[in-house]
């Protein structure tokens, strides 16, 4: 269900309602909480390194993407106490204007429920609407879960020319 031009509501099989919308500068607190709550492994696989929290500059960049060159979507769940971020996907448009690089992560306790697929499909749809022809990502070779995930979405794999520990995944988007 689409609530307005920028928000969608998803209902899970168990009846839980989730909101998908663009990230905003006011989301810095929930973005930081989301990253902190990720497991050590999920943070490592997402950021290709060991981090515990985002620094001020990273937080600013992630919650205030340049509207001409980037886009970020978050999934929110309103629990009994407050609303929490449970997933985020983003892309940054390459200088050619025809391709973009993506990043995606779903909170550990929300994985294996189809949210990553729904989120990635929404991200690809947003990219297509902006005239993007190709979406790509850099995945650590040992991230078997992500490699299986993108394979299920018909991404192609190639070895990164400058880093053997990284697999480049690419999907050509339809017009």
Tab-separated table of N, CA, C and O in Angstrom, residues 16 19 23 35 46-47 61 77 85 96 112-113 150 159-160 168 173:
chain	number	residue	atom	x	y	z
A	16	UNK	N	2.395	-7.623	11.278
A	16	UNK	CA	3.187	-6.438	11.619
A	16	UNK	C	3.215	-5.493	10.422
A	16	UNK	O	3.364	-5.910	9.290
A	19	UNK	N	6.921	0.568	7.576
A	19	UNK	CA	6.882	1.741	6.706
A	19	UNK	C	8.189	1.832	5.938
A	19	UNK	O	9.263	1.707	6.519
A	23	UNK	N	15.151	8.235	3.717
A	23	UNK	CA	15.822	8.669	4.942
A	23	UNK	C	15.858	10.195	4.948
A	23	UNK	O	15.795	10.830	3.890
A	35	UNK	N	22.633	1.053	13.405
A	35	UNK	CA	23.992	0.564	13.170
A	35	UNK	C	24.558	-0.063	14.441
A	35	UNK	O	25.160	-1.144	14.401
A	46	UNK	N	28.606	-5.119	6.091
A	46	UNK	CA	28.034	-3.929	5.465
A	46	UNK	C	29.092	-2.864	5.189
A	46	UNK	O	29.142	-2.269	4.124
A	47	UNK	N	29.948	-2.598	6.165
A	47	UNK	CA	30.908	-1.495	6.044
A	47	UNK	C	32.311	-1.956	5.635
A	47	UNK	O	33.214	-1.135	5.520
A	61	UNK	N	26.425	12.127	6.263
A	61	UNK	CA	26.406	11.651	4.872
A	61	UNK	C	25.290	10.638	4.647
A	61	UNK	O	24.582	10.692	3.634
A	77	UNK	N	9.745	0.113	11.841
A	77	UNK	CA	8.742	-0.670	12.554
A	77	UNK	C	8.382	0.091	13.821
A	77	UNK	O	9.266	0.465	14.591
A	85	UNK	N	14.348	1.801	13.133
A	85	UNK	CA	14.801	1.471	11.787
A	85	UNK	C	15.210	0.002	11.809
A	85	UNK	O	15.952	-0.430	12.677
A	96	UNK	N	28.895	8.681	-14.622
A	96	UNK	CA	28.308	8.531	-15.965
A	96	UNK	C	26.808	8.798	-15.977
A	96	UNK	O	26.205	8.957	-17.026
A	112	UNK	N	15.768	-12.937	6.906
A	112	UNK	CA	15.089	-14.191	6.510
A	112	UNK	C	13.568	-14.061	6.511
A	112	UNK	O	12.848	-15.032	6.739
A	113	UNK	N	13.081	-12.830	6.260
A	113	UNK	CA	11.631	-12.604	6.198
A	113	UNK	C	11.217	-11.956	4.877
A	113	UNK	O	10.092	-11.504	4.739
A	150	UNK	N	21.838	-11.685	-3.885
A	150	UNK	CA	21.863	-10.993	-5.178
A	150	UNK	C	21.738	-11.970	-6.343
A	150	UNK	O	21.169	-11.619	-7.385
A	159	UNK	N	34.932	-10.728	-10.495
A	159	UNK	CA	35.957	-10.448	-9.495
A	159	UNK	C	36.391	-8.996	-9.610
A	159	UNK	O	36.577	-8.485	-10.716
A	160	UNK	N	36.558	-8.353	-8.480
A	160	UNK	CA	37.044	-6.966	-8.478
A	160	UNK	C	38.489	-6.973	-8.985
A	160	UNK	O	39.314	-7.731	-8.486
A	168	UNK	N	32.334	-8.162	-7.370
A	168	UNK	CA	31.454	-7.120	-7.900
A	168	UNK	C	30.185	-7.794	-8.410
A	168	UNK	O	30.265	-8.785	-9.139
A	173	UNK	N	19.227	-2.922	-15.394
A	173	UNK	CA	17.822	-2.621	-15.138
A	173	UNK	C	17.097	-2.418	-16.448
A	173	UNK	O	17.632	-1.833	-17.390
